[in-house]
Coordinates of C-alpha atoms and ligand atoms in Angstrom, one line a residue:
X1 CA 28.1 -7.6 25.4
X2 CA 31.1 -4.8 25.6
X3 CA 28.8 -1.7 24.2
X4 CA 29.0 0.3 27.7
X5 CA 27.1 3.1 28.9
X6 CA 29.0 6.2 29.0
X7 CA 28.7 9.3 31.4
X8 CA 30.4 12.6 30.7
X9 CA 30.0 14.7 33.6
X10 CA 25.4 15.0 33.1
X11 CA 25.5 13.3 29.8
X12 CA 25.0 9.6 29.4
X13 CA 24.6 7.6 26.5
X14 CA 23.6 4.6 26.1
X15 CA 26.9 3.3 24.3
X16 CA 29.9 4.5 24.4
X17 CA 31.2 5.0 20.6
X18 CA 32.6 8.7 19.8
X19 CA 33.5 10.2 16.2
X20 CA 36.4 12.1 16.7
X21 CA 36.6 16.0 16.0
X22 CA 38.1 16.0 12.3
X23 CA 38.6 19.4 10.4
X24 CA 37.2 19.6 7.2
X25 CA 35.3 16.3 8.2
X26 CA 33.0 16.2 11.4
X27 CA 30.6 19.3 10.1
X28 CA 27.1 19.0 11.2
X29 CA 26.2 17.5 7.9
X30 CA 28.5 14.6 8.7
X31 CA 27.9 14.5 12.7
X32 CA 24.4 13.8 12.2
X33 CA 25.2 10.8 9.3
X34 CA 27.4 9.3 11.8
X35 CA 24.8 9.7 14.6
X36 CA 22.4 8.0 12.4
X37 CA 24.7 5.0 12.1
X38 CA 25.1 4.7 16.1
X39 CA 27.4 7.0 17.2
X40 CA 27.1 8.2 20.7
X41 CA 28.5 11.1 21.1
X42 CA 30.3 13.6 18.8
X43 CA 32.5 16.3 18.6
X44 CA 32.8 19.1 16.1
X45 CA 36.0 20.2 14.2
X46 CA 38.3 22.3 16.2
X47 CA 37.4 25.7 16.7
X48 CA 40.5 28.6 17.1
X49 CA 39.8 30.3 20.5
X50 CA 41.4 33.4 18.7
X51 CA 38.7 33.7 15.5
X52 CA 35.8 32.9 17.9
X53 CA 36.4 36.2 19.4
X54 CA 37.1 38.2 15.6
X55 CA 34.6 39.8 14.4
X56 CA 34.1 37.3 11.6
X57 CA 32.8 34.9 13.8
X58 CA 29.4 34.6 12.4
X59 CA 30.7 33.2 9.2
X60 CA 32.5 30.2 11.3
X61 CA 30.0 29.4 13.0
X62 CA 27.0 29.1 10.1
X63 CA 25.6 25.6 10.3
X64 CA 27.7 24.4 13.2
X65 CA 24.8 22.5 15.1
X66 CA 21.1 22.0 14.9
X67 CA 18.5 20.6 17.9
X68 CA 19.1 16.8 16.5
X69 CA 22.8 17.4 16.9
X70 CA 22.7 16.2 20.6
X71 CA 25.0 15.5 22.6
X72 CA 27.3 17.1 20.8
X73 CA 30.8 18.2 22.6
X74 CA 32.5 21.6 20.9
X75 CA 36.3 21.1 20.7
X76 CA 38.3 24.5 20.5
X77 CA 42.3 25.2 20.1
X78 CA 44.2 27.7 21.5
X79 CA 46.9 28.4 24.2
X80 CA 45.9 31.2 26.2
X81 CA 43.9 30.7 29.3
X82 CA 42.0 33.8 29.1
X83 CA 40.9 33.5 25.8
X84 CA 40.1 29.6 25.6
X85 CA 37.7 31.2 28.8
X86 CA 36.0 33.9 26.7
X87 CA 35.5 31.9 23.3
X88 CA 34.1 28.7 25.5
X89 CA 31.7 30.8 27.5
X90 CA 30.6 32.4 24.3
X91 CA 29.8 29.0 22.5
X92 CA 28.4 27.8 26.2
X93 CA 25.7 30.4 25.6
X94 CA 25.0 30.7 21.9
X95 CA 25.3 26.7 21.4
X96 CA 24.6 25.0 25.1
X97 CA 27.0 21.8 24.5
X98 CA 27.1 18.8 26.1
X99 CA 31.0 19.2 26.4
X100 CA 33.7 22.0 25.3
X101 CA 36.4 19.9 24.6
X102 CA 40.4 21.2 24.2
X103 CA 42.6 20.4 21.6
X104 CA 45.9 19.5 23.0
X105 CA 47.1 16.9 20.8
X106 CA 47.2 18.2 17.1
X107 CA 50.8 17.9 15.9
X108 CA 50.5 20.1 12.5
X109 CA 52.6 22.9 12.7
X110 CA 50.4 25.1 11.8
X111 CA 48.9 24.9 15.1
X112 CA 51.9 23.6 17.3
X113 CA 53.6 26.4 15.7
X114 CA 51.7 29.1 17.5
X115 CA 51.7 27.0 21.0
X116 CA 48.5 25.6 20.1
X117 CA 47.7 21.7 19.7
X118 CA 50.1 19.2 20.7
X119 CA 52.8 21.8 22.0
X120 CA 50.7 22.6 24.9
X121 CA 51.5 19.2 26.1
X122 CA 55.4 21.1 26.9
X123 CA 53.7 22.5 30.1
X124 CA 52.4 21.0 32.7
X125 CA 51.2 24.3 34.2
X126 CA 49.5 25.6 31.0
X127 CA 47.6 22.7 30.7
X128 CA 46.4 22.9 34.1
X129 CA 45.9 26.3 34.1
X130 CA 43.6 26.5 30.6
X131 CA 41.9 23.5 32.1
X132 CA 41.2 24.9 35.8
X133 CA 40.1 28.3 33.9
X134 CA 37.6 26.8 31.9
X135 CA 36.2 24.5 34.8
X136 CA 35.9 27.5 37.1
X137 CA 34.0 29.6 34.5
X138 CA 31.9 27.3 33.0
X139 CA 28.7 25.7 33.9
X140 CA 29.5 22.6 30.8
X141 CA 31.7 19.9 31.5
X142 CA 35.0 19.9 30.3
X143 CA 36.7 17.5 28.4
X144 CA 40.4 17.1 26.6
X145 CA 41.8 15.2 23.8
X146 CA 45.7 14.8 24.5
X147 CA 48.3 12.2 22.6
X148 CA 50.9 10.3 24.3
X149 CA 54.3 11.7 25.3
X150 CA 58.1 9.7 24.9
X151 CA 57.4 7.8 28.4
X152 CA 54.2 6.7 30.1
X153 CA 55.5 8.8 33.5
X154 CA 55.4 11.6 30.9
X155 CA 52.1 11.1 29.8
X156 CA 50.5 9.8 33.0
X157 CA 51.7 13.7 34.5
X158 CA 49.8 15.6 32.0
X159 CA 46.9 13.1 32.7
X160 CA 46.7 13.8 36.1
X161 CA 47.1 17.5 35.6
X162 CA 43.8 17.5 33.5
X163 CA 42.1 15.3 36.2
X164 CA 43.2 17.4 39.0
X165 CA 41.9 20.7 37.5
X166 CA 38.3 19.8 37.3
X167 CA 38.0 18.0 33.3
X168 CA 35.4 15.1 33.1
X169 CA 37.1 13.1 30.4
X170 CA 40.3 12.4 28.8
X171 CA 40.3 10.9 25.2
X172 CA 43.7 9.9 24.2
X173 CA 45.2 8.8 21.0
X174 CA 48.3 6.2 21.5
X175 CA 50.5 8.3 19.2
X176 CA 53.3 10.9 19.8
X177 CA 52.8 14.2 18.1
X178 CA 56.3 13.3 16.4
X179 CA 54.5 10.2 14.8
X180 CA 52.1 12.4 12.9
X181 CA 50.4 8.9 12.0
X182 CA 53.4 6.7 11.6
X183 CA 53.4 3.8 13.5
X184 CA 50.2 2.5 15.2
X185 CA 48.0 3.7 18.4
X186 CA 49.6 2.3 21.2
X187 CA 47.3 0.6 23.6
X188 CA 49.7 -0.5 26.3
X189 CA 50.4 3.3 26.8
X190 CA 46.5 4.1 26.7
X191 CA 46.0 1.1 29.6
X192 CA 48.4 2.8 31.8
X193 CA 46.2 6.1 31.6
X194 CA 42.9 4.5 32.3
X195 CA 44.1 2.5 35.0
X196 CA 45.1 5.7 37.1
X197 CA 42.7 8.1 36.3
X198 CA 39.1 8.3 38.2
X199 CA 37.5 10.2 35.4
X200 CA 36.1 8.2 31.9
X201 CA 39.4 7.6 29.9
X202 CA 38.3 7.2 25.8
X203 CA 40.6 5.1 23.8
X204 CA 42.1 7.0 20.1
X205 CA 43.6 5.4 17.2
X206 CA 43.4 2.9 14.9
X207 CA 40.0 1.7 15.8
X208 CA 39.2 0.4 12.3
X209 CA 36.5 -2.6 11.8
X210 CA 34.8 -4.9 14.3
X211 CA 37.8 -6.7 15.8
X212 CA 40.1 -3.4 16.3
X213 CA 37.3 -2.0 18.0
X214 CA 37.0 -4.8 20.6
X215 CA 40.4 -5.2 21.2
X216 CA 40.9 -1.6 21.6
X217 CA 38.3 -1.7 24.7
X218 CA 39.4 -5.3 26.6
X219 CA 43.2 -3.9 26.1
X220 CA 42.9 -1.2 27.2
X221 CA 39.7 -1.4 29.8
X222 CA 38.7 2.0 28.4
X223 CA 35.3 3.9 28.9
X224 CA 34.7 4.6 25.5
X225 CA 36.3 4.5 22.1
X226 CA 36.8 7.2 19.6
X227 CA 36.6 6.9 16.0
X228 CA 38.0 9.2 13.5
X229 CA 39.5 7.9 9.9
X230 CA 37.9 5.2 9.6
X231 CA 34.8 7.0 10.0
X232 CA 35.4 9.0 6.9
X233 CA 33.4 8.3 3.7
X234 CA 32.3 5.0 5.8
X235 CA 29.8 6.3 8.6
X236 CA 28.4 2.9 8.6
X237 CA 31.3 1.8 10.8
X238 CA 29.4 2.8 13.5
X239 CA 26.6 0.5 13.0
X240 CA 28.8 -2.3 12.3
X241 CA 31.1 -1.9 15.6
X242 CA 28.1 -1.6 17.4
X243 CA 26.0 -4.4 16.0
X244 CA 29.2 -6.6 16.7
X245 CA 29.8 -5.2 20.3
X246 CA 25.8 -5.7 21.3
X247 CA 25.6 -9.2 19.2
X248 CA 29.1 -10.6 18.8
X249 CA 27.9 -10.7 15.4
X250 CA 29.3 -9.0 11.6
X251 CA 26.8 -7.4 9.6
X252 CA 26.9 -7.7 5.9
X253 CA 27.8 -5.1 4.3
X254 CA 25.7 -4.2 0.9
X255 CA 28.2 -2.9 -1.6
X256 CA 25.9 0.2 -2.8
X257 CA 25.8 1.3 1.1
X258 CA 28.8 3.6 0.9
X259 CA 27.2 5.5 -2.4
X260 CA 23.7 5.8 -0.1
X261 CA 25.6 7.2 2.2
X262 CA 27.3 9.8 0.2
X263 CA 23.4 10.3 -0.9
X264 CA 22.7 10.7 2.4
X265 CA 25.0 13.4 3.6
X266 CA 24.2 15.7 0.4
X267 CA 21.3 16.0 1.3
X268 CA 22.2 16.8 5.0
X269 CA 24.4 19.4 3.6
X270 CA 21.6 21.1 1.6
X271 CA 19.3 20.8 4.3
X272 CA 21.4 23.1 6.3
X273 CA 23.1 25.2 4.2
X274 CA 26.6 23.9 3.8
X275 CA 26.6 22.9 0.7
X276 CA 29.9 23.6 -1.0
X277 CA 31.6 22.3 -4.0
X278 CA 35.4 21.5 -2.3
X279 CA 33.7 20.6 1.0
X280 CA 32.0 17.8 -1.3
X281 CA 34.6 16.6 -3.7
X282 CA 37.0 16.0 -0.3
X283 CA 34.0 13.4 0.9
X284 CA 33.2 12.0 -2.4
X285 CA 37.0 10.8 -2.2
X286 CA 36.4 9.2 0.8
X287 CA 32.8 7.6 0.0
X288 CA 33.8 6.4 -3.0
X289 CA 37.1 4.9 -2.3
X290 CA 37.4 0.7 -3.0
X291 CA 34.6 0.8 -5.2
X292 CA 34.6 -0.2 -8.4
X293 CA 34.7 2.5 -11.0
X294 CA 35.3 5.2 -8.2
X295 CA 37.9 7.2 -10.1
X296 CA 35.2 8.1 -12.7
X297 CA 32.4 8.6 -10.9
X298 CA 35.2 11.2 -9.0
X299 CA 36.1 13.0 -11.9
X300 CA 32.5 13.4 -12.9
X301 CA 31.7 14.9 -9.4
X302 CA 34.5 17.1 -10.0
X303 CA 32.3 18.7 -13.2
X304 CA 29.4 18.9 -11.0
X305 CA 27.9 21.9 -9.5
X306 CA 24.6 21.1 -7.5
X307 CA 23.8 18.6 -5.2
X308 CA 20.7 17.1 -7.3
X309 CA 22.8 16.6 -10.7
X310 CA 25.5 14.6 -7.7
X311 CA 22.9 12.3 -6.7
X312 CA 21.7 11.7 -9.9
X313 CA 25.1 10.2 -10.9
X314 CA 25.3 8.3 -7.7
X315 CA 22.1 6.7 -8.2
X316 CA 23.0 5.5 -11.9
X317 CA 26.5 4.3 -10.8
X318 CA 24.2 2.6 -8.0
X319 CA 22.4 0.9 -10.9
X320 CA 25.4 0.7 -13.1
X321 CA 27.5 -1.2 -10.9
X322 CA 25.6 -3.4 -8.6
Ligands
LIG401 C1 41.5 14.9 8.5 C2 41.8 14.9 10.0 C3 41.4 16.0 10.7 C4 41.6 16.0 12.1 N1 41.3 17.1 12.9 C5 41.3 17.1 14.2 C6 40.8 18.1 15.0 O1 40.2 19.1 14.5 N2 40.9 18.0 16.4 C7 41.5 16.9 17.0 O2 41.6 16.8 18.2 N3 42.0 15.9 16.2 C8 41.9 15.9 14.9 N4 42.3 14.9 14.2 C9 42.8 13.6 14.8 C10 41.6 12.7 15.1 O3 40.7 13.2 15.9 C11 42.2 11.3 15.7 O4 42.8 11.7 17.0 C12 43.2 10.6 14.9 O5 42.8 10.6 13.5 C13 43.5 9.2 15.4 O6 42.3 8.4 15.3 P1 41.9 7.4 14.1 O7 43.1 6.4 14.1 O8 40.6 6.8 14.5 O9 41.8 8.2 12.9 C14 42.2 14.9 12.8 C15 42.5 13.8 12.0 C16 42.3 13.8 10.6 C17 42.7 12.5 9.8

C-alpha cells in the first residue's frame, strides 16, 4: 500500500494524488472530473496577480469554484510582493481555499518575460520575500510550485528559502525552465529536495500510468505526486494510479471510457456556465486522442455548436465503434 495520507498545513486527504494547475485545462469543469476519478487535491489554472486587482476581475473569475470543489488550492503568478499580497487576500475572502499556491516555475516567456514564472527562481530574496508576505498576511496556507535549477545546491537554496519563510508545501517538477519539456523529470534532483526539507515535498513530471507513478514516489520518498499531462483528456488516470497504489493491481480499461468522460465534463461545463466552443474543441483533442476514428469525430466537433448535439455524436461514435 503506497497511497499516503497527505497534510497541507489543516487540510488532509486521505491520498496523496494532486492534478496539477494547467491553463486552459484544470477549470472547475475539469477539477471536479478529475476529483471524481480520485484525485486528492487540486489546483486551479494560474491566476495573474496583476488582472485579479483590474477591474475586469469579475469576468476571470466566473465559474472558478463551486462548494464540491474542495480542497481546492488557488495558484496565482506574479512578481511583486505587494500585489501577490492584495490579489491572494482578495481570493482568501471571496473563495476561502484550502491553499494559495505561487507560480514560480512557468518557463513561457510570456510570463518569464515580465519577471513572472520561472524567472523568479533568479532571486533568492524575491522568492523569500513574496513567500514571507503572503504567509504573514494570510490566514491560508501557502504553498509553491518551483522547477529545478542547473545544480541541486542551486535548487536545494531556493527550497529552503520557501521553507524558511513560512510555505507548507513545495511541489516540484524535475525540469529546468530551459528544458521547456525536453528531456524527462528528474527524480534524483527531486530526492535531494525531499530529503532536506521538513515540509510535504510533491513530486512533478512525467508521472504517466501505474508504474511511473510508483516509481516516482519510492525514488523519490515524496509526500505526494502531482499529475498534469497525462491527466488531460484521460481523468481516469487517477482512478487507475490509485487502484494500483491501494491494490498493487491494473484496472481494465473499457475502451468507450475516454468518450464518457468527454460526456462527462460537457455536462460539468453546462452545469456551471463555462461552456464555450474553443474551451471544448482543445479537450475533445485530448479525449479523443488514440481512438479509433478520433480525427472524424474531431472535425465533426469542430461544426458543433451546443453541448447536447456534442454528446449526441459521442454517444453514436460510442455505439459505432465499440
Ligand atoms: C497546457 C499546460 C498548462 C500548464 N499551466 C500551468 C500553470 O498554469 N501553472 C503551473 O504551475 N504549471 C503549469 N503547467 C505545468 C504543469 O503543472 C506541470 O508542472 C508539467 O506539465 C509537468 O508535469 P507532467 O509531466 O505531469 O505534465 C502547465 C502545463 C501544461 C502542459
Amino acid at each position: 500500500m503506497k497511497l499516503n495520507k497527505l497534510k497541507i498545513g489543516k487540510t488532509e486527504t486521505p491520498g496523496n494524488l494532486l492534478l496539477a494547475p494547467m491553463a486552459d485545462v484544470t477549470n472547475l469543469a475539469f477539477r471536479l472530473l478529475c476529483r471524481q476519478h480520485g484525485a486528492d487535491l487540486t489546483y486551479t489554472e494560474m491566476i495573474s496577480a496583476d488582472a485579479l486587482l483590474s477591474e475586469n476581475r469579475k469576468s476571470l473569475l466566473k465559474g472558478l469554484s463551486s462548494p464540491k470543489d474542495r480542497p481546492f488550492g488557488i495558484q496565482l503568478v506574479g512578481s511583486s510582493p505587494e500585489k501577490l499580497r492584495e490579489a491572494a487576500l482578495f481570493v482568501e475572502e471571496e473563495y476561502r481555499p484550502e491553499l494559495i499556491d505561487v507560480n514560480m516555475g512557468c518557463p513561457v516567456q510570456r510570463i518569464t518575460g515580465t519577471g513572472c514564472g520561472s524567472a523568479l527562481l533568479n532571486s533568492h530574496t524575491l522568492v523569500y520575500e513574496i513567500i514571507s508576505e503572503l504567509t504573514d498576511a494570510l490566514k491560508t496556507p501557502v504553498t509553491a510550485k518551483i522547477r529545478i535549477l542547473e545544480s541541486d545546491k542551486k535548487t536545494l537554496e531556493i527550497a529552503h528559502q520557501i521553507e524558511k519563510a513560512g510555505a507548507s508545501a513545495l511541489t516540484i517538477h524535475g525540469r529546468k525552465a530551459e528544458q521547456m519539456y525536453s528531456g524527462s523529470s528528474d527524480l534524483a534532483a527531486i530526492k535531494v529536495v525531499k530529503s532536506e526539507l521538513s515540509i510535504p515535498v510533491i513530486a512533478n513530471g512525467d508521472v504517466v500510468d501505474e508504474k511511473s507513478a510508483e516509481n516516482t514516489l519510492d525514488f523519490t520518498g515524496c509526500d505526494g505526486l502531482m499529475i498534469g499531462r497525462a491527466a488531460m483528456g484521460n481523468p481516469f488516470i487517477f482512478r487507475r494510479i490509485r487502484h494500483y497504489l491501494e491494490t498493487g493491481e491494473k484496472l481494465e480499461v473499457d475502451r468507450t471510457r475516454q468518450l464518457e468522460d468527454f460526456e462527462a465534463y460537457i455536462v460539468l461545463l453546462e452545469e456551471h456556465g463555462l461552456f464555450s466552443s474553443l474551451n471544448l474543441r482543445m479537450h475533445a483533442h485530448w479525449f479523443t486522442k488514440g481512438l479509433p476514428g478520433s480525427r472524424q469525430i474531431r472535425e465533426k466537433i469542430n461544426t458543433l455548436k451546443d453541448g447536447k448535439a456534442i454528446i449526441d455524436l459521442i454517444r453514436t461514435s460510442c455505439e459505432d465503434k465499440y
